[in-house]
Each structure stands twice: as structure tokens, then as C-alpha cells.
Amino acid sequence: MKVLITGANTGIGFATAEQLVKQGQHVILACRNPQKAQVAQEKLRKLDQAQVDLVSLDLNSLEQTRKAADQIADQYGNLDVLINNAGLFAKTKQLTADGFEQQFGVNYLGHFLLTQKLLPVLEKAPKARIVHLASIAHWAGSIKPNKFRAEGFYNPLFYYGQSKLANLLFSNALAEKMANSTITNNALHPGGVASDIYRDLPKPVYEVMKLGLVPTSVPAKLITQMATGDEWAKRNGEYVSAHMPDWKSPHAKNQQLARDLYTQSMDLVEKYL
Ligand SMILES: NC(=O)c1ccc[n+]([C@@H]2O[C@H](COP(=O)([O-])OP(=O)(O)OC[C@H]3O[C@@H](n4cnc5c(N)ncnc54)[C@H](OP(=O)(O)O)[C@@H]3O)[C@@H](O)[C@H]2O)c1
């Protein structure tokens, strides 16, 4: 199987790539930093004979994301699995190249565009799967179109929560739209996982927090099952968790909100489709 993972040079994405490479899958690492990506590729190539490729992807820019998607389509023709994993937690207000709040832009809107552009490529596989990295932090967010560009007061937790709620709603909207297609969509909370995503936290806070975190291998195992396991072949529109409750917030259960966000997002990326 050909599996593309965004943000696969480190953290949960890298641990998932390790498990997929050990299974002998053809893994494509879609990363923004070529040096870090090469180091990851070399490590993965030592694990098995499986093919490990790199593509350059910067979700901070819709134009760069469009180019990456076009390159992936040209180079591979078809894809069996897309794992929308890349993400960040931004402590301070930052904007993407297109002027969106960075977490909304990178964690969600960039992946929205990438996925839309890759749907025809996924449709060429006999049965394809899309796995969306959401989070329990979606409870901290709601969808506020007037905040997509971070107007006004900046609360990082709200914005991270908005982006992760958007990931989950996107999975739900696509699952509904593609219910009669060959593609499934499912989302997960990976758990509280020891990774670089907490790099901006003060060190003492992180040291205490780390006691409750699980290693990246825990969500990687679940993501690998969702991506390639027989037990996930027919599951569609689900939200699961690797080690914490998989409760969905009222917003996450709201399918009309999912449809509305989908339509708004199509408008936002229209000129890059
Ligand atoms: N760790 C947790 O406790 C936790 C909990 C819930 C959900 N999650 C979700 O799990 C996913 C993976 O997180 P992680 O914990 O593995 O974090 P991580 O170790 O920080 O890895 C994040 C990955 O995303 C990449 N990335 C960031 N900005 C990007 C951009 N503009 N374009 C392309 N790639 C970009 C990073 O690249 P660089 O290495 O170049 O920065 C890195 O490869 C995220 O979606 C996160 O929201 C994590």
C-alpha cells in the first residue's frame, strides 16, 4: 500500500511511519523541513527494505500545499492512505502566508486543501482511507468564522481547540459525503503524547506533564490499524482515542456545523483547487 503521512519527520507521524515501514508499506513522508525529513528517511530505511520517499509540504501556505498535492498526483498516480497528521500548538498569535490564524491554517485548512486535491488520487486506489488527527482539545474550541484570521484577543487554547474541532468535523463531513464511495474517513485523539508539540511549554511544566503522557508508539499503533488493518476496512465517520476518553463535544456531534464548515472551507481554498 502507498501511505502518505504529513509531518512524518518526528513525533506521532514518525512513529507511525516506523510501524508502517515494518509492515512493508510504501511510505511517503510529506514534510516542511528537508534536512529533518532526510534524517527521518535514513532512519526508516534502516528498519526494512520498504520504499520510503520524501515530498516537500508546507501547510503554512495554500500555494505551497497546492504545488505539493500536484506533485504527489503526478508522481504517484494513486494513493491508498492519507494520514493528516502534521500540526502545531502556537502559544502566540501568528498568521499563515495567507493570513489565517496559524493553527487553523496549518492544522486544518492546509489539510483541507491537500485532501481535496488528493481525493481523485485516492479514488484511483481500490479502497482508500483517510485518517485525521483530531484531539480531545476539540472540546476547548468552537467554529467562529470571524476568528479564522485571529481577529481580537488571542487565546491559544481556543485556537488550538478550534483547529482540532475543524479536523474532526472535516472527517465527519467527508465521511457523509463519501459514504457511497471507495474512500473512508475516520478521526482520532492520539492521547496525551510525549512529543515536540509541547516545545513551547516552560520546561518545569513539561517535566510534570510528561508523567501523564504516553510514548508516540501508542497512537502510532492505533493509526497503523486505522490505516491498514482489516478491522478498519469498513469503518467510516468514527472518532476513537488511543488512551483517553473518546467523548465528542456537542459541536463535534453537530453534522450541520460540519457541513457548514465544509462549504466555508471550499470558499476559502477555491482559487487553489
Ligand atoms: N502530542 C499530543 O499530546 C497530541 C495530542 C492530541 C493531538 N495531537 C495531534 O497529533 C498530531 C501530531 O503531533 P505530534 O505530537 O507528533 O507533534 P510534533 O512532534 O510537534 O510533530 C508535528 C509535525 O508536524 C509538522 N509541521 C508543523 N507545521 C507544519 C507545516 N507548516 N507544514 C508541514 N508540516 C508541519 C512538524 O514539522 P517540524 O518538525 O518541521 O516542526 C512535525 O513533523 C498533530 O496534529 C497534533 O495536533 C497531539
JSON list of N, CA and C in Angstrom, two decimals, residues 10-13 15-16 85 133-136 160 188-199 201 206 209-220 223 241-244:
[
{"chain": "A", "resi": 10, "resn": "THR", "atom": "N", "xyz": [8.93, 13.55, 12.68]},
{"chain": "A", "resi": 10, "resn": "THR", "atom": "CA", "xyz": [9.11, 13.43, 14.13]},
{"chain": "A", "resi": 10, "resn": "THR", "atom": "C", "xyz": [7.78, 13.03, 14.78]},
{"chain": "A", "resi": 11, "resn": "GLY", "atom": "N", "xyz": [7.81, 12.84, 16.11]},
{"chain": "A", "resi": 11, "resn": "GLY", "atom": "CA", "xyz": [6.59, 12.65, 16.88]},
{"chain": "A", "resi": 11, "resn": "GLY", "atom": "C", "xyz": [5.74, 11.47, 16.43]},
{"chain": "A", "resi": 12, "resn": "ILE", "atom": "N", "xyz": [4.42, 11.69, 16.48]},
{"chain": "A", "resi": 12, "resn": "ILE", "atom": "CA", "xyz": [3.45, 10.63, 16.18]},
{"chain": "A", "resi": 12, "resn": "ILE", "atom": "C", "xyz": [3.55, 10.20, 14.72]},
{"chain": "A", "resi": 13, "resn": "GLY", "atom": "N", "xyz": [3.80, 11.16, 13.84]},
{"chain": "A", "resi": 13, "resn": "GLY", "atom": "CA", "xyz": [3.91, 10.84, 12.40]},
{"chain": "A", "resi": 13, "resn": "GLY", "atom": "C", "xyz": [5.09, 9.92, 12.14]},
{"chain": "A", "resi": 15, "resn": "ALA", "atom": "N", "xyz": [6.62, 7.92, 14.34]},
{"chain": "A", "resi": 15, "resn": "ALA", "atom": "CA", "xyz": [6.39, 6.61, 14.98]},
{"chain": "A", "resi": 15, "resn": "ALA", "atom": "C", "xyz": [5.42, 5.78, 14.13]},
{"chain": "A", "resi": 16, "resn": "THR", "atom": "N", "xyz": [4.46, 6.44, 13.50]},
{"chain": "A", "resi": 16, "resn": "THR", "atom": "CA", "xyz": [3.52, 5.72, 12.62]},
{"chain": "A", "resi": 16, "resn": "THR", "atom": "C", "xyz": [4.25, 5.23, 11.37]},
{"chain": "A", "resi": 85, "resn": "ASN", "atom": "N", "xyz": [-1.61, 14.31, 9.65]},
{"chain": "A", "resi": 85, "resn": "ASN", "atom": "CA", "xyz": [-1.04, 14.28, 10.99]},
{"chain": "A", "resi": 85, "resn": "ASN", "atom": "C", "xyz": [-0.36, 15.59, 11.41]},
{"chain": "A", "resi": 133, "resn": "LEU", "atom": "N", "xyz": [-5.94, 13.44, 12.32]},
{"chain": "A", "resi": 133, "resn": "LEU", "atom": "CA", "xyz": [-5.51, 13.61, 13.71]},
{"chain": "A", "resi": 133, "resn": "LEU", "atom": "C", "xyz": [-6.29, 14.77, 14.33]},
{"chain": "A", "resi": 134, "resn": "ALA", "atom": "N", "xyz": [-7.27, 14.43, 15.16]},
{"chain": "A", "resi": 134, "resn": "ALA", "atom": "CA", "xyz": [-8.01, 15.45, 15.91]},
{"chain": "A", "resi": 134, "resn": "ALA", "atom": "C", "xyz": [-7.41, 15.47, 17.33]},
{"chain": "A", "resi": 135, "resn": "SER", "atom": "N", "xyz": [-8.20, 15.81, 18.32]},
{"chain": "A", "resi": 135, "resn": "SER", "atom": "CA", "xyz": [-7.69, 15.83, 19.70]},
{"chain": "A", "resi": 135, "resn": "SER", "atom": "C", "xyz": [-8.85, 16.01, 20.66]},
{"chain": "A", "resi": 136, "resn": "ILE", "atom": "N", "xyz": [-8.62, 15.54, 21.89]},
{"chain": "A", "resi": 136, "resn": "ILE", "atom": "CA", "xyz": [-9.60, 15.80, 22.96]},
{"chain": "A", "resi": 136, "resn": "ILE", "atom": "C", "xyz": [-9.73, 17.32, 23.17]},
{"chain": "A", "resi": 160, "resn": "TYR", "atom": "N", "xyz": [-6.22, 26.41, 19.26]},
{"chain": "A", "resi": 160, "resn": "TYR", "atom": "CA", "xyz": [-5.81, 25.00, 19.03]},
{"chain": "A", "resi": 160, "resn": "TYR", "atom": "C", "xyz": [-7.08, 24.14, 18.99]},
{"chain": "A", "resi": 188, "resn": "LEU", "atom": "N", "xyz": [-9.13, 10.54, 15.09]},
{"chain": "A", "resi": 188, "resn": "LEU", "atom": "CA", "xyz": [-8.76, 10.04, 16.42]},
{"chain": "A", "resi": 188, "resn": "LEU", "atom": "C", "xyz": [-8.17, 11.13, 17.30]},
{"chain": "A", "resi": 189, "resn": "HIS", "atom": "N", "xyz": [-8.23, 10.87, 18.60]},
{"chain": "A", "resi": 189, "resn": "HIS", "atom": "CA", "xyz": [-7.43, 11.58, 19.59]},
{"chain": "A", "resi": 189, "resn": "HIS", "atom": "C", "xyz": [-6.26, 10.65, 19.92]},
{"chain": "A", "resi": 190, "resn": "PRO", "atom": "N", "xyz": [-5.02, 11.11, 19.70]},
{"chain": "A", "resi": 190, "resn": "PRO", "atom": "CA", "xyz": [-3.88, 10.20, 19.92]},
{"chain": "A", "resi": 190, "resn": "PRO", "atom": "C", "xyz": [-3.55, 9.97, 21.39]},
{"chain": "A", "resi": 191, "resn": "GLY", "atom": "N", "xyz": [-4.21, 10.71, 22.29]},
{"chain": "A", "resi": 191, "resn": "GLY", "atom": "CA", "xyz": [-3.85, 10.66, 23.70]},
{"chain": "A", "resi": 191, "resn": "GLY", "atom": "C", "xyz": [-2.94, 11.83, 24.01]},
{"chain": "A", "resi": 192, "resn": "GLY", "atom": "N", "xyz": [-2.57, 11.96, 25.28]},
{"chain": "A", "resi": 192, "resn": "GLY", "atom": "CA", "xyz": [-1.55, 12.94, 25.66]},
{"chain": "A", "resi": 192, "resn": "GLY", "atom": "C", "xyz": [-0.22, 12.26, 25.38]},
{"chain": "A", "resi": 193, "resn": "VAL", "atom": "N", "xyz": [0.52, 12.76, 24.40]},
{"chain": "A", "resi": 193, "resn": "VAL", "atom": "CA", "xyz": [1.67, 12.02, 23.86]},
{"chain": "A", "resi": 193, "resn": "VAL", "atom": "C", "xyz": [2.95, 12.85, 24.00]},
{"chain": "A", "resi": 194, "resn": "ALA", "atom": "N", "xyz": [4.01, 12.24, 24.51]},
{"chain": "A", "resi": 194, "resn": "ALA", "atom": "CA", "xyz": [5.29, 12.94, 24.67]},
{"chain": "A", "resi": 194, "resn": "ALA", "atom": "C", "xyz": [5.86, 13.24, 23.28]},
{"chain": "A", "resi": 195, "resn": "SER", "atom": "N", "xyz": [5.88, 14.52, 22.90]},
{"chain": "A", "resi": 195, "resn": "SER", "atom": "CA", "xyz": [6.40, 14.89, 21.58]},
{"chain": "A", "resi": 195, "resn": "SER", "atom": "C", "xyz": [6.81, 16.35, 21.59]},
{"chain": "A", "resi": 196, "resn": "ASP", "atom": "N", "xyz": [7.37, 16.79, 20.45]},
{"chain": "A", "resi": 196, "resn": "ASP", "atom": "CA", "xyz": [7.84, 18.18, 20.32]},
{"chain": "A", "resi": 196, "resn": "ASP", "atom": "C", "xyz": [6.71, 19.19, 20.33]},
{"chain": "A", "resi": 197, "resn": "ILE", "atom": "N", "xyz": [5.46, 18.74, 20.25]},
{"chain": "A", "resi": 197, "resn": "ILE", "atom": "CA", "xyz": [4.36, 19.71, 20.18]},
{"chain": "A", "resi": 197, "resn": "ILE", "atom": "C", "xyz": [4.32, 20.58, 21.44]},
{"chain": "A", "resi": 198, "resn": "TYR", "atom": "N", "xyz": [4.89, 20.06, 22.52]},
{"chain": "A", "resi": 198, "resn": "TYR", "atom": "CA", "xyz": [4.90, 20.82, 23.78]},
{"chain": "A", "resi": 198, "resn": "TYR", "atom": "C", "xyz": [6.18, 21.64, 23.94]},
{"chain": "A", "resi": 199, "resn": "ARG", "atom": "N", "xyz": [6.91, 21.87, 22.82]},
{"chain": "A", "resi": 199, "resn": "ARG", "atom": "CA", "xyz": [8.23, 22.52, 22.90]},
{"chain": "A", "resi": 199, "resn": "ARG", "atom": "C", "xyz": [8.18, 23.93, 23.50]},
{"chain": "A", "resi": 201, "resn": "LEU", "atom": "N", "xyz": [6.22, 24.93, 25.97]},
{"chain": "A", "resi": 201, "resn": "LEU", "atom": "CA", "xyz": [5.83, 24.99, 27.39]},
{"chain": "A", "resi": 201, "resn": "LEU", "atom": "C", "xyz": [7.08, 25.21, 28.24]},
{"chain": "A", "resi": 206, "resn": "TYR", "atom": "N", "xyz": [6.48, 21.11, 31.58]},
{"chain": "A", "resi": 206, "resn": "TYR", "atom": "CA", "xyz": [6.51, 19.94, 30.70]},
{"chain": "A", "resi": 206, "resn": "TYR", "atom": "C", "xyz": [7.00, 18.70, 31.47]},
{"chain": "A", "resi": 209, "resn": "MET", "atom": "N", "xyz": [4.11, 17.43, 33.39]},
{"chain": "A", "resi": 209, "resn": "MET", "atom": "CA", "xyz": [3.09, 16.95, 32.46]},
{"chain": "A", "resi": 209, "resn": "MET", "atom": "C", "xyz": [3.48, 15.60, 31.85]},
{"chain": "A", "resi": 210, "resn": "LYS", "atom": "N", "xyz": [4.79, 15.47, 31.58]},
{"chain": "A", "resi": 210, "resn": "LYS", "atom": "CA", "xyz": [5.30, 14.27, 30.90]},
{"chain": "A", "resi": 210, "resn": "LYS", "atom": "C", "xyz": [4.94, 12.98, 31.65]},
{"chain": "A", "resi": 211, "resn": "LEU", "atom": "N", "xyz": [4.76, 13.13, 32.98]},
{"chain": "A", "resi": 211, "resn": "LEU", "atom": "CA", "xyz": [4.44, 11.94, 33.79]},
{"chain": "A", "resi": 211, "resn": "LEU", "atom": "C", "xyz": [3.13, 11.30, 33.34]},
{"chain": "A", "resi": 212, "resn": "GLY", "atom": "N", "xyz": [2.23, 12.13, 32.78]},
{"chain": "A", "resi": 212, "resn": "GLY", "atom": "CA", "xyz": [0.94, 11.59, 32.34]},
{"chain": "A", "resi": 212, "resn": "GLY", "atom": "C", "xyz": [0.87, 11.31, 30.85]},
{"chain": "A", "resi": 213, "resn": "LEU", "atom": "N", "xyz": [1.99, 11.50, 30.16]},
{"chain": "A", "resi": 213, "resn": "LEU", "atom": "CA", "xyz": [1.96, 11.32, 28.70]},
{"chain": "A", "resi": 213, "resn": "LEU", "atom": "C", "xyz": [2.39, 9.91, 28.30]},
{"chain": "A", "resi": 214, "resn": "VAL", "atom": "N", "xyz": [1.91, 9.46, 27.15]},
{"chain": "A", "resi": 214, "resn": "VAL", "atom": "CA", "xyz": [2.30, 8.13, 26.65]},
{"chain": "A", "resi": 214, "resn": "VAL", "atom": "C", "xyz": [3.31, 8.31, 25.51]},
{"chain": "A", "resi": 215, "resn": "PRO", "atom": "N", "xyz": [4.10, 7.27, 25.22]},
{"chain": "A", "resi": 215, "resn": "PRO", "atom": "CA", "xyz": [5.04, 7.38, 24.10]},
{"chain": "A", "resi": 215, "resn": "PRO", "atom": "C", "xyz": [4.32, 7.39, 22.76]},
{"chain": "A", "resi": 216, "resn": "THR", "atom": "N", "xyz": [5.01, 7.91, 21.75]},
{"chain": "A", "resi": 216, "resn": "THR", "atom": "CA", "xyz": [4.41, 8.03, 20.41]},
{"chain": "A", "resi": 216, "resn": "THR", "atom": "C", "xyz": [4.00, 6.67, 19.82]},
{"chain": "A", "resi": 217, "resn": "SER", "atom": "N", "xyz": [4.61, 5.59, 20.32]},
{"chain": "A", "resi": 217, "resn": "SER", "atom": "CA", "xyz": [4.27, 4.26, 19.78]},
{"chain": "A", "resi": 217, "resn": "SER", "atom": "C", "xyz": [2.81, 3.89, 20.06]},
{"chain": "A", "resi": 218, "resn": "VAL", "atom": "N", "xyz": [2.22, 4.49, 21.11]},
{"chain": "A", "resi": 218, "resn": "VAL", "atom": "CA", "xyz": [0.83, 4.13, 21.47]},
{"chain": "A", "resi": 218, "resn": "VAL", "atom": "C", "xyz": [-0.16, 4.62, 20.39]},
{"chain": "A", "resi": 219, "resn": "PRO", "atom": "N", "xyz": [-0.18, 5.93, 20.07]},
{"chain": "A", "resi": 219, "resn": "PRO", "atom": "CA", "xyz": [-1.08, 6.33, 18.98]},
{"chain": "A", "resi": 219, "resn": "PRO", "atom": "C", "xyz": [-0.65, 5.75, 17.64]},
{"chain": "A", "resi": 220, "resn": "ALA", "atom": "N", "xyz": [0.66, 5.55, 17.44]},
{"chain": "A", "resi": 220, "resn": "ALA", "atom": "CA", "xyz": [1.13, 5.01, 16.15]},
{"chain": "A", "resi": 220, "resn": "ALA", "atom": "C", "xyz": [0.50, 3.65, 15.88]},
{"chain": "A", "resi": 223, "resn": "ILE", "atom": "N", "xyz": [-3.13, 4.30, 14.81]},
{"chain": "A", "resi": 223, "resn": "ILE", "atom": "CA", "xyz": [-3.19, 4.92, 13.47]},
{"chain": "A", "resi": 223, "resn": "ILE", "atom": "C", "xyz": [-2.85, 3.87, 12.40]},
{"chain": "A", "resi": 241, "resn": "SER", "atom": "N", "xyz": [-10.05, 7.01, 20.37]},
{"chain": "A", "resi": 241, "resn": "SER", "atom": "CA", "xyz": [-8.95, 7.58, 21.15]},
{"chain": "A", "resi": 241, "resn": "SER", "atom": "C", "xyz": [-7.94, 6.51, 21.50]},
{"chain": "A", "resi": 242, "resn": "ALA", "atom": "N", "xyz": [-6.66, 6.88, 21.50]},
{"chain": "A", "resi": 242, "resn": "ALA", "atom": "CA", "xyz": [-5.60, 5.89, 21.77]},
{"chain": "A", "resi": 242, "resn": "ALA", "atom": "C", "xyz": [-5.46, 5.59, 23.26]},
{"chain": "A", "resi": 243, "resn": "HIS", "atom": "N", "xyz": [-5.72, 6.56, 24.14]},
{"chain": "A", "resi": 243, "resn": "HIS", "atom": "CA", "xyz": [-5.61, 6.19, 25.56]},
{"chain": "A", "resi": 243, "resn": "HIS", "atom": "C", "xyz": [-6.41, 7.08, 26.51]},
{"chain": "A", "resi": 244, "resn": "MET", "atom": "N", "xyz": [-7.30, 7.87, 25.99]},
{"chain": "A", "resi": 244, "resn": "MET", "atom": "CA", "xyz": [-8.14, 8.70, 26.86]},
{"chain": "A", "resi": 244, "resn": "MET", "atom": "C", "xyz": [-9.58, 8.58, 26.37]}
]
